[in-house]
Amino acid sequence: MSFRNYFSFFGLFIFIRIGIAQQNVIIKVIDENGLPIEGVTAQSEKNKFLFEYSDVQGILKISLRDIPDSIHLNHLNYVQYVFEVSDTSLQQYSVTLGPKISVLEQTEIVSSWVNDQSFVVHSTLNIDKINRNYLAQDVPYLLQHLPSTYSTSDAGNGIGYTGIRIRGLDPTQINVLINGVALNDGESQSVYWVDLPDVLASASEIQVQRGIGLSDAGQVAFGSSILINTNRLHSKPFLQLESAAGSFNTLRSSLSFGSGTLPSQWNIQGRISKVFSDGYIDRARSTLYSGALSFAKVLPKRSFRLHIFDGLENTYQAWNGVPEQYINTLNRTFNTGGTERTAVPYENQIDRYRQTHFQFIYHEQINSQWSLANTFHLTPGNGYYEEYKANQNPVDYLQPGDKDVDLVRRRNLNNIFLGSIHSVKYSKELFELTGGASWNVYKGKHIGQIIQLNDRYLADKPEYYHYDAAKWTAMAFGKVQFTIKSITLLGDVQFRNVWYRYQHEQVNTSAYQKAIHHFINPKLGLTWQVNQDIQLYGSSGVAYREPNRGDYVDADQDLPKAERLVDHELGIRMRSSAIKFEQNFYFMNYKNQLIPTGRLNDVGSYVRSNVDHSYRLGFESSLSWALVKDFSMNANVNISKNITKEYTEYIDNWDNGSQEIIIHKNQPIAFSPSSIFNIELNWDGFEFKSTNHRHRLGFELASQSIGKQYLDGTGNKASLLPAFTTIQLKGNYNLIKAGNEVIQILFQINNLLNKDYESNGWIYRFISPSYNPVPDDPYSARESNNIYHQKGLFPQAGRHFLVGLRINIGGA
């Protein structure tokens, strides 16, 4: 579909009104004290794909197209309420929700979340959407059809090491929170979803915020945030069994259980899971174990929660990528991991890591105006990756000898992340004031060991490096919100201090290096509710982010500078009886963005360099359309321009050891496609009733198109990652008893048309006048004259499937 057709496509639906008979129903939702409840979700039984939310006055409007119908009202703190709409003459209802676990306000659960009235651009997946789409693949694959989003997988099938990009932002720039606690690694700033497998089995809601968001959404959001909530409690005892199987010997098993709310008001829930897959890429197997245990006691004015998440991953390394020369041959699944060993690949070329999360969360509603929240968290982790290395210099490993050796080495990481988060909130009528502070400390030990030298196993596992790193962070923020008639104005400022101490990788280097940063991050946002169906919003904000551990450790005397992002967002939300439409424009302007340029430091290591000026300019359009009864469409498009004003490339000369410099002007930012388009067609209309049950069958056809992108910032055609389109078919069967889905059968067919494509890769460019590496190295290719490159790509699986079964016993 061309860009012109994109505009025509969305313009058509903005202005067309659908002339189908309907009834607008207004519902006011209150608690047992008569106070309005904000953030209640209303969902039609006959249209599962459109949701409405109650505003600060507890009022929501939902348009029903087929009466009689059932309306489901859901809120994290209140018992689900279902009522029938059968009287076509009655258009206004008042509904009282009883407390499920507490009468605490919504911020008791998700203080960093936003609702539909916020200027923050966002998408939210509720428990129903998660259950309909999650079988075994990691979080990035659940989110990949949201606006401006796409995912990638080292193993090629979405299990194991996976990644996500939003607006072209890499995982180090996406702020991920679980129950308000940061999941990003303290040193690399990235998120490794493989370390917390099957976390979606515990999730009750996920919200993706685009832009820099608000200050209480973690330490710093540098362009996007993913918020995961696992606080949902069942008031009644339950047992849930889940199993999924599919291509590449994929098998997932999960058992969840809960006590319900006990007479003492305690509620206990837990889960154990295992996920296994051989992966699409050769030997890219993953064996993943995880567990979760939660204790909660919720009283009318306060709540206590203890969450424990545990994950253990054992994954064969597939992060080298497939050599470029193999991509278009029968070897496109070739894995170079472990192949430095002759004859057969090394069988234990694995990554193994265990991480445990402890979260203690306390909330109190002091009175009708004041509330406070406190969170304490602790995350220890330890593990290693092991690899076979051939023709190594023993001196580099502190071993005697002057002849190259073959060896097996382990690179260990033992780390701990701990801290606390505190906030207090004052609300009175149309005024709201929030303040808070947090601190955390990360400590990591990096240890290199040799476990095998030639054919000799080394029982003592001698160390060849051992160095420490520590990072302390403190943050304070304040924000104030005013609502005057139909206009809401919010001001927000964050103060953040970072102190980082690290060592270089040599054992004999005991001196610590230090880096200290002080940041001020202000934000201002406004929403204008023009009428019940039209809302305008806009915001501007500044975010600073420190370099990561690799930037410091690899740098020479010229240390990297902190990055700065100035983000401007402007948009409109519109809705009618059958259409929801959102149009957002954004301009993300960077100063000193850190990117790989090929530059070497003074000891020959590659470093990321600051780029003076770069930007992302684009628009996002989202559309939900209830076409006819039981049939709907969701679509979104991102069109963007992502440019580095001046990019300096450093190219190694293999003959003389020098580097040549090439300056590129106005070239695309790496891994930033200029277009992303998603469309989903949903049909949920086959339903029949038996004596005590209802049976429902639905299907979804989804397509995603990702525009061309580049593996580096040169814009060179050799760095091109071609555009691709994938199609996915999903189906679900639900057996419903007493309003609960007691059995669900799900299936997915991914990459339905069996297309060959690559979603990720890397490139290294060099000059070699006297040696042509192409015949000897499958990663190599000639560009022109004496310029060559090495390139690794990550092919994704062709047509493959997953089938799942979910059985629910009890619960409410």
Short mmCIF file of N, CA and C in Angstrom, two decimals, residues 398-535:
data_model
loop_
_atom_site.label_atom_id
_atom_site.label_comp_id
_atom_site.label_asym_id
_atom_site.label_seq_id
_atom_site.Cartn_x
_atom_site.Cartn_y
_atom_site.Cartn_z
N LEU A 398 46.01 -15.01 30.78
CA LEU A 398 46.94 -15.15 31.91
C LEU A 398 47.45 -16.57 32.05
N GLN A 399 47.65 -17.25 30.93
CA GLN A 399 48.15 -18.62 30.92
C GLN A 399 49.55 -18.65 30.29
N PRO A 400 50.39 -19.59 30.72
CA PRO A 400 51.73 -19.68 30.14
C PRO A 400 51.68 -20.25 28.72
N GLY A 401 52.74 -19.99 27.95
CA GLY A 401 52.85 -20.56 26.61
C GLY A 401 52.88 -19.48 25.55
N ASP A 402 53.43 -19.85 24.38
CA ASP A 402 53.51 -18.91 23.28
C ASP A 402 52.85 -19.44 22.01
N LYS A 403 52.11 -20.55 22.14
CA LYS A 403 51.38 -21.11 21.01
C LYS A 403 49.88 -20.94 21.23
N ASP A 404 49.18 -20.67 20.13
CA ASP A 404 47.72 -20.52 20.23
C ASP A 404 47.08 -21.80 20.75
N VAL A 405 46.01 -21.63 21.51
CA VAL A 405 45.31 -22.76 22.11
C VAL A 405 43.82 -22.65 21.80
N ASP A 406 43.12 -23.78 21.90
CA ASP A 406 41.67 -23.81 21.89
C ASP A 406 41.18 -23.90 23.33
N LEU A 407 40.17 -23.16 23.66
CA LEU A 407 39.72 -23.15 25.06
C LEU A 407 38.21 -22.94 25.13
N VAL A 408 37.68 -23.21 26.31
CA VAL A 408 36.28 -22.90 26.63
C VAL A 408 36.30 -21.90 27.77
N ARG A 409 35.62 -20.82 27.58
CA ARG A 409 35.60 -19.77 28.60
C ARG A 409 34.17 -19.49 29.06
N ARG A 410 34.07 -19.00 30.29
CA ARG A 410 32.80 -18.53 30.83
C ARG A 410 32.94 -17.08 31.24
N ARG A 411 31.93 -16.32 30.89
CA ARG A 411 31.86 -14.93 31.32
C ARG A 411 30.68 -14.81 32.28
N ASN A 412 30.99 -14.60 33.54
CA ASN A 412 30.01 -14.62 34.62
C ASN A 412 29.54 -13.22 34.98
N LEU A 413 28.30 -13.13 35.40
CA LEU A 413 27.75 -11.90 35.94
C LEU A 413 26.95 -12.23 37.19
N ASN A 414 27.35 -11.63 38.30
CA ASN A 414 26.60 -11.70 39.56
C ASN A 414 26.20 -10.28 39.91
N ASN A 415 24.91 -10.03 40.03
CA ASN A 415 24.48 -8.65 40.26
C ASN A 415 23.32 -8.59 41.23
N ILE A 416 23.06 -7.38 41.68
CA ILE A 416 21.94 -7.13 42.59
C ILE A 416 21.43 -5.72 42.34
N PHE A 417 20.11 -5.59 42.37
CA PHE A 417 19.46 -4.30 42.15
C PHE A 417 18.45 -4.12 43.27
N LEU A 418 18.55 -3.02 44.01
CA LEU A 418 17.63 -2.79 45.13
C LEU A 418 17.33 -1.31 45.26
N GLY A 419 16.20 -1.01 45.88
CA GLY A 419 15.83 0.38 46.07
C GLY A 419 14.42 0.51 46.59
N SER A 420 13.91 1.73 46.58
CA SER A 420 12.54 1.98 47.03
C SER A 420 11.97 3.18 46.28
N ILE A 421 10.63 3.22 46.21
CA ILE A 421 9.90 4.26 45.50
C ILE A 421 8.81 4.78 46.44
N HIS A 422 8.69 6.11 46.56
CA HIS A 422 7.74 6.70 47.50
C HIS A 422 7.00 7.86 46.83
N SER A 423 5.70 7.96 47.08
CA SER A 423 4.93 9.07 46.53
C SER A 423 3.77 9.41 47.45
N VAL A 424 3.33 10.64 47.36
CA VAL A 424 2.17 11.11 48.10
C VAL A 424 1.34 11.95 47.15
N LYS A 425 0.01 11.85 47.31
CA LYS A 425 -0.89 12.52 46.38
C LYS A 425 -1.98 13.25 47.14
N TYR A 426 -2.27 14.47 46.68
CA TYR A 426 -3.36 15.27 47.24
C TYR A 426 -4.33 15.59 46.12
N SER A 427 -5.60 15.27 46.33
CA SER A 427 -6.63 15.52 45.32
C SER A 427 -7.80 16.25 45.96
N LYS A 428 -8.26 17.28 45.29
CA LYS A 428 -9.44 18.00 45.76
C LYS A 428 -10.15 18.58 44.56
N GLU A 429 -11.34 18.04 44.32
CA GLU A 429 -12.15 18.48 43.19
C GLU A 429 -11.34 18.44 41.91
N LEU A 430 -11.04 19.59 41.30
CA LEU A 430 -10.38 19.63 40.00
C LEU A 430 -8.91 19.96 40.10
N PHE A 431 -8.32 19.72 41.26
CA PHE A 431 -6.91 20.00 41.49
C PHE A 431 -6.23 18.75 42.03
N GLU A 432 -5.03 18.48 41.54
CA GLU A 432 -4.31 17.29 41.98
C GLU A 432 -2.82 17.62 42.07
N LEU A 433 -2.20 17.26 43.19
CA LEU A 433 -0.78 17.50 43.42
C LEU A 433 -0.12 16.19 43.84
N THR A 434 0.97 15.83 43.16
CA THR A 434 1.68 14.58 43.45
C THR A 434 3.17 14.87 43.58
N GLY A 435 3.78 14.27 44.58
CA GLY A 435 5.22 14.37 44.76
C GLY A 435 5.79 13.03 45.16
N GLY A 436 7.06 12.84 44.87
CA GLY A 436 7.65 11.56 45.22
C GLY A 436 9.15 11.54 45.05
N ALA A 437 9.73 10.43 45.47
CA ALA A 437 11.18 10.25 45.37
C ALA A 437 11.47 8.76 45.29
N SER A 438 12.61 8.44 44.74
CA SER A 438 13.04 7.05 44.69
C SER A 438 14.57 7.00 44.71
N TRP A 439 15.08 5.87 45.06
CA TRP A 439 16.51 5.63 44.97
C TRP A 439 16.72 4.16 44.63
N ASN A 440 17.84 3.86 44.02
CA ASN A 440 18.21 2.47 43.80
C ASN A 440 19.72 2.36 43.62
N VAL A 441 20.20 1.18 43.84
CA VAL A 441 21.62 0.90 43.65
C VAL A 441 21.75 -0.42 42.91
N TYR A 442 22.67 -0.44 41.97
CA TYR A 442 22.97 -1.65 41.20
C TYR A 442 24.44 -1.98 41.43
N LYS A 443 24.72 -3.23 41.74
CA LYS A 443 26.11 -3.69 41.87
C LYS A 443 26.29 -4.95 41.05
N GLY A 444 27.34 -4.97 40.27
CA GLY A 444 27.60 -6.12 39.41
C GLY A 444 29.05 -6.55 39.48
N LYS A 445 29.25 -7.86 39.49
CA LYS A 445 30.60 -8.45 39.44
C LYS A 445 30.74 -9.17 38.10
N HIS A 446 31.76 -8.82 37.35
CA HIS A 446 32.03 -9.42 36.05
C HIS A 446 33.30 -10.26 36.16
N ILE A 447 33.16 -11.54 35.92
CA ILE A 447 34.27 -12.48 36.14
C ILE A 447 34.42 -13.36 34.92
N GLY A 448 35.64 -13.42 34.38
CA GLY A 448 35.95 -14.31 33.27
C GLY A 448 36.73 -15.51 33.75
N GLN A 449 36.33 -16.71 33.34
CA GLN A 449 36.99 -17.95 33.76
C GLN A 449 37.29 -18.84 32.55
N ILE A 450 38.34 -19.65 32.69
CA ILE A 450 38.65 -20.68 31.71
C ILE A 450 38.26 -22.02 32.32
N ILE A 451 37.43 -22.79 31.62
CA ILE A 451 37.03 -24.08 32.16
C ILE A 451 37.63 -25.24 31.37
N GLN A 452 38.21 -24.95 30.21
CA GLN A 452 38.85 -26.01 29.43
C GLN A 452 39.95 -25.40 28.58
N LEU A 453 41.13 -26.02 28.58
CA LEU A 453 42.28 -25.57 27.82
C LEU A 453 42.69 -26.71 26.90
N ASN A 454 42.56 -26.51 25.59
CA ASN A 454 42.67 -27.61 24.63
C ASN A 454 41.72 -28.73 25.05
N ASP A 455 42.22 -29.92 25.33
CA ASP A 455 41.33 -31.01 25.74
C ASP A 455 41.34 -31.24 27.25
N ARG A 456 41.95 -30.32 27.99
CA ARG A 456 42.11 -30.50 29.44
C ARG A 456 41.09 -29.65 30.19
N TYR A 457 40.27 -30.32 31.01
CA TYR A 457 39.29 -29.63 31.84
C TYR A 457 39.99 -29.04 33.05
N LEU A 458 39.71 -27.78 33.38
CA LEU A 458 40.34 -27.08 34.50
C LEU A 458 39.37 -27.00 35.66
N ALA A 459 39.60 -27.83 36.65
CA ALA A 459 38.67 -27.91 37.78
C ALA A 459 38.62 -26.62 38.58
N ASP A 460 39.76 -25.90 38.67
CA ASP A 460 39.78 -24.68 39.48
C ASP A 460 39.24 -23.46 38.73
N LYS A 461 38.97 -23.60 37.45
CA LYS A 461 38.39 -22.52 36.64
C LYS A 461 39.10 -21.18 36.88
N PRO A 462 40.36 -21.06 36.49
CA PRO A 462 41.12 -19.83 36.77
C PRO A 462 40.49 -18.60 36.12
N GLU A 463 40.60 -17.48 36.83
CA GLU A 463 40.03 -16.23 36.34
C GLU A 463 41.04 -15.50 35.46
N TYR A 464 40.55 -14.90 34.40
CA TYR A 464 41.42 -14.05 33.59
C TYR A 464 40.97 -12.59 33.60
N TYR A 465 39.82 -12.28 34.19
CA TYR A 465 39.49 -10.91 34.57
C TYR A 465 38.46 -10.96 35.70
N HIS A 466 38.43 -9.92 36.49
CA HIS A 466 37.49 -9.80 37.60
C HIS A 466 37.38 -8.31 37.93
N TYR A 467 36.24 -7.74 37.63
CA TYR A 467 36.08 -6.32 37.93
C TYR A 467 34.65 -6.04 38.38
N ASP A 468 34.50 -4.97 39.11
CA ASP A 468 33.22 -4.61 39.72
C ASP A 468 32.68 -3.33 39.10
N ALA A 469 31.39 -3.15 39.29
CA ALA A 469 30.74 -1.90 38.89
C ALA A 469 29.60 -1.63 39.86
N ALA A 470 29.34 -0.36 40.10
CA ALA A 470 28.24 0.04 40.98
C ALA A 470 27.61 1.32 40.44
N LYS A 471 26.28 1.39 40.56
CA LYS A 471 25.56 2.55 40.05
C LYS A 471 24.50 2.94 41.07
N TRP A 472 24.58 4.19 41.52
CA TRP A 472 23.59 4.74 42.46
C TRP A 472 22.75 5.78 41.73
N THR A 473 21.45 5.71 41.92
CA THR A 473 20.53 6.65 41.28
C THR A 473 19.53 7.16 42.31
N ALA A 474 19.29 8.46 42.29
CA ALA A 474 18.27 9.07 43.15
C ALA A 474 17.41 9.99 42.30
N MET A 475 16.10 10.00 42.59
CA MET A 475 15.18 10.81 41.79
C MET A 475 14.11 11.42 42.70
N ALA A 476 13.75 12.65 42.42
CA ALA A 476 12.61 13.30 43.08
C ALA A 476 11.79 13.99 42.01
N PHE A 477 10.48 14.00 42.20
CA PHE A 477 9.63 14.63 41.19
C PHE A 477 8.43 15.29 41.86
N GLY A 478 7.84 16.22 41.15
CA GLY A 478 6.60 16.85 41.56
C GLY A 478 5.77 17.19 40.34
N LYS A 479 4.47 17.02 40.46
CA LYS A 479 3.61 17.39 39.34
C LYS A 479 2.29 17.93 39.88
N VAL A 480 1.72 18.86 39.13
CA VAL A 480 0.48 19.49 39.53
C VAL A 480 -0.46 19.49 38.32
N GLN A 481 -1.74 19.23 38.59
CA GLN A 481 -2.73 19.15 37.52
C GLN A 481 -3.94 19.99 37.89
N PHE A 482 -4.36 20.86 36.95
CA PHE A 482 -5.54 21.68 37.12
C PHE A 482 -6.55 21.31 36.03
N THR A 483 -7.82 21.29 36.39
CA THR A 483 -8.88 21.12 35.41
C THR A 483 -9.83 22.30 35.52
N ILE A 484 -9.94 23.04 34.42
CA ILE A 484 -10.82 24.21 34.37
C ILE A 484 -11.80 23.97 33.23
N LYS A 485 -13.03 23.70 33.60
CA LYS A 485 -14.07 23.35 32.63
C LYS A 485 -13.60 22.17 31.80
N SER A 486 -13.38 22.36 30.51
CA SER A 486 -13.03 21.24 29.64
C SER A 486 -11.53 21.13 29.38
N ILE A 487 -10.72 21.94 30.06
CA ILE A 487 -9.27 21.96 29.83
C ILE A 487 -8.55 21.46 31.07
N THR A 488 -7.63 20.53 30.85
CA THR A 488 -6.78 20.01 31.92
C THR A 488 -5.33 20.33 31.59
N LEU A 489 -4.64 20.95 32.54
CA LEU A 489 -3.24 21.33 32.37
C LEU A 489 -2.40 20.62 33.41
N LEU A 490 -1.28 20.02 32.98
CA LEU A 490 -0.41 19.30 33.90
C LEU A 490 1.03 19.75 33.71
N GLY A 491 1.68 20.11 34.82
CA GLY A 491 3.10 20.44 34.84
C GLY A 491 3.86 19.43 35.67
N ASP A 492 5.07 19.10 35.25
CA ASP A 492 5.80 17.98 35.84
C ASP A 492 7.29 18.29 35.76
N VAL A 493 8.01 18.09 36.84
CA VAL A 493 9.46 18.26 36.81
C VAL A 493 10.12 17.14 37.62
N GLN A 494 11.20 16.62 37.11
CA GLN A 494 11.94 15.53 37.74
C GLN A 494 13.40 15.94 37.93
N PHE A 495 13.93 15.63 39.10
CA PHE A 495 15.36 15.83 39.38
C PHE A 495 15.98 14.44 39.55
N ARG A 496 17.07 14.20 38.85
CA ARG A 496 17.66 12.86 38.86
C ARG A 496 19.18 12.96 38.95
N ASN A 497 19.75 12.20 39.87
CA ASN A 497 21.20 12.14 40.05
C ASN A 497 21.68 10.72 39.81
N VAL A 498 22.79 10.59 39.09
CA VAL A 498 23.37 9.29 38.78
C VAL A 498 24.85 9.33 39.14
N TRP A 499 25.28 8.32 39.87
CA TRP A 499 26.71 8.19 40.23
C TRP A 499 27.14 6.78 39.89
N TYR A 500 28.09 6.68 38.96
CA TYR A 500 28.50 5.37 38.44
C TYR A 500 29.99 5.16 38.71
N ARG A 501 30.33 3.97 39.25
CA ARG A 501 31.72 3.60 39.52
C ARG A 501 32.01 2.28 38.83
N TYR A 502 33.13 2.20 38.11
CA TYR A 502 33.41 1.00 37.33
C TYR A 502 34.91 0.77 37.23
N GLN A 503 35.26 -0.47 36.85
CA GLN A 503 36.63 -0.86 36.57
C GLN A 503 36.73 -1.34 35.13
N HIS A 504 37.93 -1.22 34.56
CA HIS A 504 38.17 -1.82 33.25
C HIS A 504 38.42 -3.31 33.41
N GLU A 505 38.51 -4.04 32.28
CA GLU A 505 38.45 -5.48 32.31
C GLU A 505 39.75 -6.16 32.70
N GLN A 506 40.85 -5.43 32.81
CA GLN A 506 42.10 -6.09 33.16
C GLN A 506 42.13 -6.42 34.65
N VAL A 507 42.62 -7.61 34.99
CA VAL A 507 42.68 -8.05 36.38
C VAL A 507 43.57 -7.13 37.21
N ASN A 508 44.68 -6.68 36.61
CA ASN A 508 45.63 -5.88 37.38
C ASN A 508 45.23 -4.42 37.49
N THR A 509 44.03 -4.08 37.05
CA THR A 509 43.56 -2.70 37.17
C THR A 509 42.58 -2.63 38.33
N SER A 510 43.01 -2.11 39.45
CA SER A 510 42.14 -2.04 40.62
C SER A 510 41.53 -0.65 40.80
N ALA A 511 42.05 0.35 40.08
CA ALA A 511 41.54 1.70 40.26
C ALA A 511 40.14 1.82 39.69
N TYR A 512 39.29 2.51 40.41
CA TYR A 512 37.92 2.74 39.96
C TYR A 512 37.84 4.06 39.18
N GLN A 513 36.99 4.04 38.15
CA GLN A 513 36.66 5.25 37.43
C GLN A 513 35.26 5.69 37.86
N LYS A 514 34.99 6.99 37.76
CA LYS A 514 33.70 7.50 38.21
C LYS A 514 33.08 8.39 37.15
N ALA A 515 31.76 8.39 37.13
CA ALA A 515 30.99 9.30 36.28
C ALA A 515 29.78 9.77 37.06
N ILE A 516 29.55 11.07 37.08
CA ILE A 516 28.45 11.66 37.86
C ILE A 516 27.61 12.54 36.95
N HIS A 517 26.28 12.41 37.07
CA HIS A 517 25.35 13.21 36.26
C HIS A 517 24.26 13.79 37.14
N HIS A 518 23.83 14.99 36.82
CA HIS A 518 22.68 15.64 37.45
C HIS A 518 21.74 16.10 36.34
N PHE A 519 20.50 15.65 36.40
CA PHE A 519 19.56 15.94 35.33
C PHE A 519 18.31 16.63 35.87
N ILE A 520 17.76 17.56 35.09
CA ILE A 520 16.45 18.16 35.36
C ILE A 520 15.59 17.91 34.13
N ASN A 521 14.46 17.23 34.33
CA ASN A 521 13.59 16.82 33.23
C ASN A 521 12.20 17.42 33.41
N PRO A 522 11.90 18.56 32.78
CA PRO A 522 10.57 19.17 32.90
C PRO A 522 9.63 18.69 31.79
N LYS A 523 8.31 18.74 32.08
CA LYS A 523 7.29 18.35 31.10
C LYS A 523 6.05 19.21 31.33
N LEU A 524 5.33 19.48 30.25
CA LEU A 524 4.10 20.25 30.31
C LEU A 524 3.12 19.66 29.31
N GLY A 525 1.88 19.41 29.75
CA GLY A 525 0.89 18.82 28.86
C GLY A 525 -0.48 19.42 29.07
N LEU A 526 -1.30 19.34 28.02
CA LEU A 526 -2.64 19.93 28.06
C LEU A 526 -3.60 19.06 27.27
N THR A 527 -4.82 18.90 27.80
CA THR A 527 -5.91 18.26 27.05
C THR A 527 -7.11 19.19 27.05
N TRP A 528 -7.81 19.18 25.93
CA TRP A 528 -9.02 20.00 25.78
C TRP A 528 -10.13 19.09 25.28
N GLN A 529 -11.13 18.87 26.13
CA GLN A 529 -12.27 18.04 25.76
C GLN A 529 -13.26 18.94 25.03
N VAL A 530 -13.15 18.98 23.71
CA VAL A 530 -13.96 19.89 22.90
C VAL A 530 -15.45 19.58 23.09
N ASN A 531 -15.78 18.31 23.01
CA ASN A 531 -17.12 17.84 23.33
C ASN A 531 -16.98 16.37 23.73
N GLN A 532 -18.10 15.69 23.84
CA GLN A 532 -18.04 14.33 24.34
C GLN A 532 -17.26 13.39 23.41
N ASP A 533 -17.16 13.75 22.13
CA ASP A 533 -16.58 12.85 21.15
C ASP A 533 -15.25 13.32 20.58
N ILE A 534 -14.80 14.52 20.92
CA ILE A 534 -13.56 15.06 20.35
C ILE A 534 -12.67 15.58 21.47
N GLN A 535 -11.41 15.20 21.43
CA GLN A 535 -10.43 15.66 22.41
C GLN A 535 -9.15 16.06 21.70
#
